[in-house]
Structure formats: structure tokens, C-alpha cells
């Protein structure tokens, strides 16, 4: 069984990624506060060089590869942001990267992966089919397989975003974070509960892809449907390592509809003037649903990414 990452690993990850990534902004937005009825801060991971939080984990992991692993190269599966993360880090450290993406993957993200110099392999109807092919390639070619969730260095790396939040605003009461595979939420739990155990961590996922939420509630790994506009939340199978951390530390898990996500993308654009993908707007959707519970609290929303396509944005604007 894989050893769980610790808060010490998060602190070590911060030192590792510091030469490569700057801290992202944490802004307070009065317009969102009026909607939520709480003090609202947004952690803008959409300002990362790949437009998403996962690059923290990619840099942390790839920087630690052995000489043998660097020589063999890495392979991973992604709907987009994790793939960008590994491609960015692989380019930075001179490692070959092969990224398996499903058919119909977000073209903005796929184009960015290709521009970073990684090899793209399109296979499968969804993330999990792409992941299965990725595992086959690792076996056939000897690549170092990078799972998008079951990697301690990925979780420790992305935990640095919550560490930055609490260092800048120690009085934060609640951190709301989107969940697909769960690495971001697991990292948030490690950082938040270590810095201040009283801080609540709330996860949010699309009700059209609820595998991680069901796994958290039932305390077992499950498989479920995957019908959501938010590719960043679209996992059919729950991931073991993040779930072990979430079972111990996550305070609440919320499901929201795709309509909620589209409305929240539009609200983020209106009130923060930031382009945000559906997964990145999910914390706002959760905060609006939990308005009574969050009233009067200091709330941090993790805007996990901003890689929305022009077609997706047009759909949002047409619907709202």
C-alpha cells in the first residue's frame, strides 16, 4: 500500500517548486460576498502558467524522478490539466512525456499539452479508458507511469496552494475545493488540518460524475456514471490514495448540477473578470448551495483552473 504523504511533504514540495512557480493571487471579491453572504476569497490557480493548479504536483513529482526514470520517460492519462502539468514539468526537466487523452478532450488543453512538447495519444471514450490504455503503454515501453491521483508527490505538490491561502489569510474558516480524482482536495486537507485543525475543508463534485463523492460517503472505492460538462470533475472510478486522506480529514462533500456549474462560470466572469472552467467554478456553486451554513464566515474558494474553450464559454453565455 502506498504511503500517505504528510504535511512535511507539503512543506518540502513548496521548497521544490519555488524556483519554478510563483504563488498565485488570493483576492477578495465583494460581488461574490453579496451572493454567498460570507467573506469570500478566491485562490486564482487559473493564473498558473498552464492555467490550472495541477502544475504544482507535476513539478514536484517530475523534479524527483530518478536518473533511470528520466531516461525511460513518463506516461500519464488526463482530460487536460494533469496532462499539461506533466508536460510542463517534463519540458522543464528534459524528460520525454506521453499523454493519453480521451476522444473529445478539451481542445484548448490538448493544444497546450502539444505546445509544451509532449506526445499526444488519443484513445478511449472517457478518462478511464484513456487511463487503461496509458497503463498498457507503460507496460509495453517501460515508461514511468504517473497516475493522476495515486501519487504522494502530486498530492503534496498541490497541497501548497492551501498552504499559501492560510499563510496569507490565517483567519480563513472554510476552504472549498473541487474534486475529480481528489488530489487537490487531499492536498488541501493535509495543509489545512496541519496548519489549523479548525479549518473546514469542503469538496465539491458534479452530480453527473459522483464516484468520488459516493466513495467518501460509503468509505469504499466505487465506480459510477460520468456525465458532466466539467471534464476536470469527470472521473468514473474513485482513486484510492486521495480517498484515504479524504476519509480521514474532509469535512463535507457537496454535489452540484451542471446548470449550477454553468451559472457559476458566468458569475465568476461577471464578478472577478476571470475566465474559469466549470471545475474551477465548482467551489462557488457549492458555496451558493451552502449559503446558510457559510453565513458570516471567511471562505476561500479554490479556482482550480481557467482552461475553458470558446465553445464552452459560448454555451455558458447563451444559457445565462
CSV table of C-alpha atoms in Angstrom, one decimal, residues 45-287:
chain,number,residue,atom,x,y,z
A,45,UNK,CA,-4.9,28.9,-9.7
A,46,UNK,CA,-6.2,29.8,-13.2
A,47,UNK,CA,-3.2,32.2,-13.1
A,48,UNK,CA,-0.7,29.3,-13.2
A,49,UNK,CA,1.5,29.0,-16.3
A,50,UNK,CA,-0.7,26.2,-17.6
A,51,UNK,CA,-3.9,27.7,-16.3
A,52,UNK,CA,-4.5,25.2,-13.5
A,53,UNK,CA,-3.4,24.0,-10.1
A,54,UNK,CA,-2.1,20.6,-11.1
A,55,UNK,CA,1.2,22.1,-12.3
A,56,UNK,CA,2.3,22.3,-8.7
A,57,UNK,CA,2.1,18.5,-8.4
A,58,UNK,CA,3.7,17.9,-11.8
A,59,UNK,CA,6.8,20.0,-11.0
A,60,UNK,CA,7.1,18.4,-7.6
A,61,UNK,CA,6.9,14.8,-9.0
A,62,UNK,CA,9.0,15.1,-12.2
A,63,UNK,CA,11.8,17.0,-10.4
A,64,UNK,CA,12.2,14.0,-8.1
A,65,UNK,CA,12.4,11.3,-10.8
A,66,UNK,CA,15.5,9.0,-10.7
A,67,UNK,CA,18.0,9.1,-13.5
A,68,UNK,CA,16.6,5.8,-14.7
A,69,UNK,CA,13.0,7.1,-14.8
A,70,UNK,CA,14.1,10.3,-16.6
A,71,UNK,CA,15.8,8.1,-19.2
A,72,UNK,CA,12.7,6.0,-19.7
A,73,UNK,CA,10.3,8.9,-19.9
A,74,UNK,CA,6.9,9.3,-18.4
A,75,UNK,CA,3.4,8.4,-19.5
A,76,UNK,CA,0.1,9.6,-18.0
A,77,UNK,CA,-3.6,9.9,-18.8
A,78,UNK,CA,-5.6,13.1,-18.5
A,79,UNK,CA,-8.6,15.0,-19.6
A,80,UNK,CA,-6.3,18.0,-19.9
A,81,UNK,CA,-5.0,19.8,-16.8
A,82,UNK,CA,-3.0,17.0,-15.3
A,83,UNK,CA,-1.5,16.3,-18.8
A,84,UNK,CA,-0.5,20.0,-19.0
A,85,UNK,CA,1.1,19.7,-15.6
A,86,UNK,CA,3.2,16.7,-16.5
A,87,UNK,CA,4.1,18.2,-19.9
A,88,UNK,CA,5.2,21.5,-18.4
A,89,UNK,CA,7.4,19.7,-15.8
A,90,UNK,CA,8.8,17.3,-18.3
A,91,UNK,CA,9.8,20.1,-20.6
A,92,UNK,CA,11.4,22.0,-17.6
A,93,UNK,CA,13.5,18.9,-16.6
A,94,UNK,CA,14.2,17.5,-20.0
A,95,UNK,CA,12.1,14.3,-19.8
A,96,UNK,CA,10.1,12.7,-22.6
A,97,UNK,CA,6.3,12.8,-21.8
A,98,UNK,CA,3.5,10.8,-23.4
A,99,UNK,CA,0.0,12.0,-22.6
A,100,UNK,CA,-3.1,9.8,-23.2
A,101,UNK,CA,-6.3,11.8,-23.6
A,102,UNK,CA,-9.8,10.6,-24.4
A,103,UNK,CA,-11.6,11.3,-27.6
A,104,UNK,CA,-13.3,14.7,-27.4
A,105,UNK,CA,-10.9,16.0,-24.8
A,106,UNK,CA,-10.9,19.8,-24.3
A,107,UNK,CA,-9.0,21.1,-27.4
A,108,UNK,CA,-7.6,24.1,-25.5
A,109,UNK,CA,-5.9,21.8,-23.0
A,110,UNK,CA,-4.8,19.3,-25.7
A,111,UNK,CA,-3.3,22.1,-27.8
A,112,UNK,CA,-1.5,23.4,-24.7
A,113,UNK,CA,-0.1,19.9,-24.0
A,114,UNK,CA,1.2,19.6,-27.5
A,115,UNK,CA,2.7,23.1,-27.5
A,116,UNK,CA,4.7,22.1,-24.4
A,117,UNK,CA,6.3,19.3,-26.4
A,118,UNK,CA,4.6,16.2,-25.1
A,119,UNK,CA,3.4,13.4,-27.4
A,120,UNK,CA,-0.4,13.1,-27.5
A,121,UNK,CA,-2.1,9.7,-27.8
A,122,UNK,CA,-5.9,9.9,-28.2
A,123,UNK,CA,-7.7,6.8,-27.0
A,124,UNK,CA,-11.0,5.9,-25.4
A,125,UNK,CA,-14.4,7.4,-24.8
A,126,UNK,CA,-13.5,8.9,-21.4
A,127,UNK,CA,-10.7,9.4,-19.0
A,128,UNK,CA,-10.8,5.9,-17.5
A,129,UNK,CA,-10.5,4.3,-21.0
A,130,UNK,CA,-7.6,6.6,-21.7
A,131,UNK,CA,-6.0,5.6,-18.4
A,132,UNK,CA,-6.3,1.9,-19.2
A,133,UNK,CA,-4.5,2.4,-22.5
A,134,UNK,CA,-1.9,4.5,-20.7
A,135,UNK,CA,-1.2,1.6,-18.3
A,136,UNK,CA,-0.7,-0.7,-21.3
A,137,UNK,CA,1.8,1.7,-22.9
A,138,UNK,CA,3.7,1.9,-19.6
A,139,UNK,CA,4.0,-1.9,-19.6
A,140,UNK,CA,4.9,-2.2,-23.2
A,141,UNK,CA,7.5,0.6,-23.4
A,142,UNK,CA,8.8,0.8,-19.8
A,143,UNK,CA,7.7,4.4,-19.2
A,144,UNK,CA,7.4,5.6,-15.7
A,145,UNK,CA,3.6,5.6,-15.3
A,146,UNK,CA,2.2,8.7,-13.5
A,147,UNK,CA,-1.2,8.1,-12.0
A,148,UNK,CA,-3.2,11.3,-11.8
A,149,UNK,CA,-4.2,10.7,-8.2
A,150,UNK,CA,-2.4,7.9,-6.5
A,151,UNK,CA,0.9,9.7,-6.4
A,152,UNK,CA,2.1,11.1,-3.0
A,153,UNK,CA,4.3,13.8,-4.7
A,154,UNK,CA,1.4,15.1,-6.7
A,155,UNK,CA,-0.8,15.4,-3.6
A,156,UNK,CA,2.0,17.1,-1.6
A,157,UNK,CA,2.6,19.5,-4.5
A,158,UNK,CA,-0.9,20.6,-4.9
A,159,UNK,CA,-1.3,20.9,-1.1
A,160,UNK,CA,0.9,24.0,-1.4
A,161,UNK,CA,-2.0,26.0,-2.8
A,162,UNK,CA,-3.9,25.7,0.6
A,163,UNK,CA,-0.7,26.4,2.5
A,164,UNK,CA,-0.4,29.7,0.6
A,165,UNK,CA,-4.0,30.5,1.4
A,166,UNK,CA,-3.6,30.1,5.1
A,167,UNK,CA,-0.3,31.9,5.3
A,168,UNK,CA,-1.7,34.9,3.6
A,169,UNK,CA,-5.1,34.8,5.4
A,170,UNK,CA,-4.7,32.8,8.6
A,171,UNK,CA,-8.3,33.7,9.7
A,172,UNK,CA,-9.9,31.6,6.9
A,173,UNK,CA,-12.6,29.4,8.3
A,174,UNK,CA,-13.5,27.2,5.3
A,175,UNK,CA,-11.7,26.1,2.1
A,176,UNK,CA,-13.9,24.8,-0.7
A,177,UNK,CA,-12.1,22.7,-3.3
A,178,UNK,CA,-13.3,20.9,-6.5
A,179,UNK,CA,-12.9,17.1,-6.7
A,180,UNK,CA,-12.4,14.9,-9.7
A,181,UNK,CA,-9.8,12.4,-8.7
A,182,UNK,CA,-9.3,14.1,-5.4
A,183,UNK,CA,-5.6,15.0,-5.3
A,184,UNK,CA,-6.4,18.7,-4.9
A,185,UNK,CA,-8.8,18.1,-2.0
A,186,UNK,CA,-6.4,15.6,-0.4
A,187,UNK,CA,-3.6,18.2,-0.5
A,188,UNK,CA,-5.9,20.8,0.9
A,189,UNK,CA,-6.8,18.6,3.8
A,190,UNK,CA,-3.2,17.8,4.6
A,191,UNK,CA,-2.3,21.5,4.6
A,192,UNK,CA,-5.4,22.9,6.3
A,193,UNK,CA,-5.7,20.4,9.1
A,194,UNK,CA,-2.0,20.7,9.9
A,195,UNK,CA,-1.9,24.5,9.9
A,196,UNK,CA,-5.2,24.9,11.7
A,197,UNK,CA,-7.4,21.8,12.6
A,198,UNK,CA,-10.4,24.1,13.0
A,199,UNK,CA,-10.4,25.0,9.3
A,200,UNK,CA,-13.1,23.1,7.4
A,201,UNK,CA,-12.4,21.6,4.0
A,202,UNK,CA,-15.4,21.1,1.8
A,203,UNK,CA,-15.2,19.2,-1.5
A,204,UNK,CA,-17.5,19.6,-4.5
A,205,UNK,CA,-18.2,17.4,-7.5
A,206,UNK,CA,-20.7,17.3,-10.3
A,207,UNK,CA,-23.8,15.1,-9.6
A,208,UNK,CA,-23.3,13.8,-13.1
A,209,UNK,CA,-20.0,12.2,-12.1
A,210,UNK,CA,-20.3,11.3,-8.4
A,211,UNK,CA,-17.9,8.4,-7.9
A,212,UNK,CA,-15.5,10.3,-5.5
A,213,UNK,CA,-18.4,11.6,-3.5
A,214,UNK,CA,-20.0,8.2,-3.2
A,215,UNK,CA,-16.6,6.7,-2.3
A,216,UNK,CA,-16.2,9.3,0.5
A,217,UNK,CA,-19.7,8.7,1.9
A,218,UNK,CA,-19.6,4.9,1.7
A,219,UNK,CA,-15.9,4.6,2.8
A,220,UNK,CA,-15.1,2.3,-0.1
A,221,UNK,CA,-13.9,2.7,-3.7
A,222,UNK,CA,-16.8,2.8,-6.2
A,223,UNK,CA,-17.4,3.3,-9.9
A,224,UNK,CA,-20.3,5.4,-11.2
A,225,UNK,CA,-21.6,7.3,-14.2
A,226,UNK,CA,-19.7,10.2,-15.8
A,227,UNK,CA,-22.0,12.6,-17.5
A,228,UNK,CA,-20.9,16.2,-16.8
A,229,UNK,CA,-19.7,19.2,-18.7
A,230,UNK,CA,-16.8,19.6,-16.3
A,231,UNK,CA,-14.0,17.4,-17.6
A,232,UNK,CA,-12.0,18.4,-14.5
A,233,UNK,CA,-14.6,16.6,-12.3
A,234,UNK,CA,-15.2,13.7,-14.7
A,235,UNK,CA,-13.8,10.5,-13.1
A,236,UNK,CA,-15.7,7.3,-13.3
A,237,UNK,CA,-13.6,5.5,-10.7
A,238,UNK,CA,-12.6,6.8,-7.3
A,239,UNK,CA,-8.8,7.0,-6.6
A,240,UNK,CA,-7.5,5.0,-3.6
A,241,UNK,CA,-4.8,7.3,-2.2
A,242,UNK,CA,-6.7,10.6,-2.2
A,243,UNK,CA,-9.7,8.8,-0.7
A,244,UNK,CA,-7.7,7.5,2.2
A,245,UNK,CA,-6.9,11.1,3.1
A,246,UNK,CA,-10.4,12.4,2.4
A,247,UNK,CA,-12.0,9.7,4.6
A,248,UNK,CA,-9.9,10.9,7.5
A,249,UNK,CA,-9.9,14.7,7.0
A,250,UNK,CA,-12.6,16.0,4.6
A,251,UNK,CA,-15.4,17.7,6.5
A,252,UNK,CA,-18.2,17.7,3.8
A,253,UNK,CA,-18.8,16.7,0.2
A,254,UNK,CA,-21.3,18.6,-2.0
A,255,UNK,CA,-22.8,17.6,-5.3
A,256,UNK,CA,-23.9,20.3,-7.8
A,257,UNK,CA,-25.7,20.2,-11.1
A,258,UNK,CA,-24.2,21.1,-14.4
A,259,UNK,CA,-26.6,24.0,-14.5
A,260,UNK,CA,-25.1,25.2,-11.2
A,261,UNK,CA,-21.7,24.9,-12.8
A,262,UNK,CA,-22.6,26.9,-15.9
A,263,UNK,CA,-24.2,29.6,-13.8
A,264,UNK,CA,-21.1,29.8,-11.6
A,265,UNK,CA,-18.8,30.1,-14.6
A,266,UNK,CA,-20.8,33.2,-15.6
A,267,UNK,CA,-20.8,34.6,-12.1
A,268,UNK,CA,-17.1,34.2,-11.8
A,269,UNK,CA,-16.7,36.0,-15.1
A,270,UNK,CA,-19.0,38.8,-14.1
A,271,UNK,CA,-17.7,39.4,-10.5
A,272,UNK,CA,-14.0,38.6,-10.9
A,273,UNK,CA,-13.4,39.3,-14.6
A,274,UNK,CA,-11.6,35.9,-14.8
A,275,UNK,CA,-12.2,33.1,-17.4
A,276,UNK,CA,-12.9,30.0,-15.3
A,277,UNK,CA,-13.6,26.4,-16.4
A,278,UNK,CA,-16.5,24.5,-15.0
A,279,UNK,CA,-14.4,22.7,-12.4
A,280,UNK,CA,-12.8,25.9,-11.3
A,281,UNK,CA,-16.3,27.4,-10.8
A,282,UNK,CA,-17.5,24.4,-8.8
A,283,UNK,CA,-16.5,25.9,-5.4
A,284,UNK,CA,-18.7,28.9,-6.0
A,285,UNK,CA,-21.5,26.6,-6.9
A,286,UNK,CA,-21.0,24.7,-3.6
A,287,UNK,CA,-20.8,28.0,-1.6
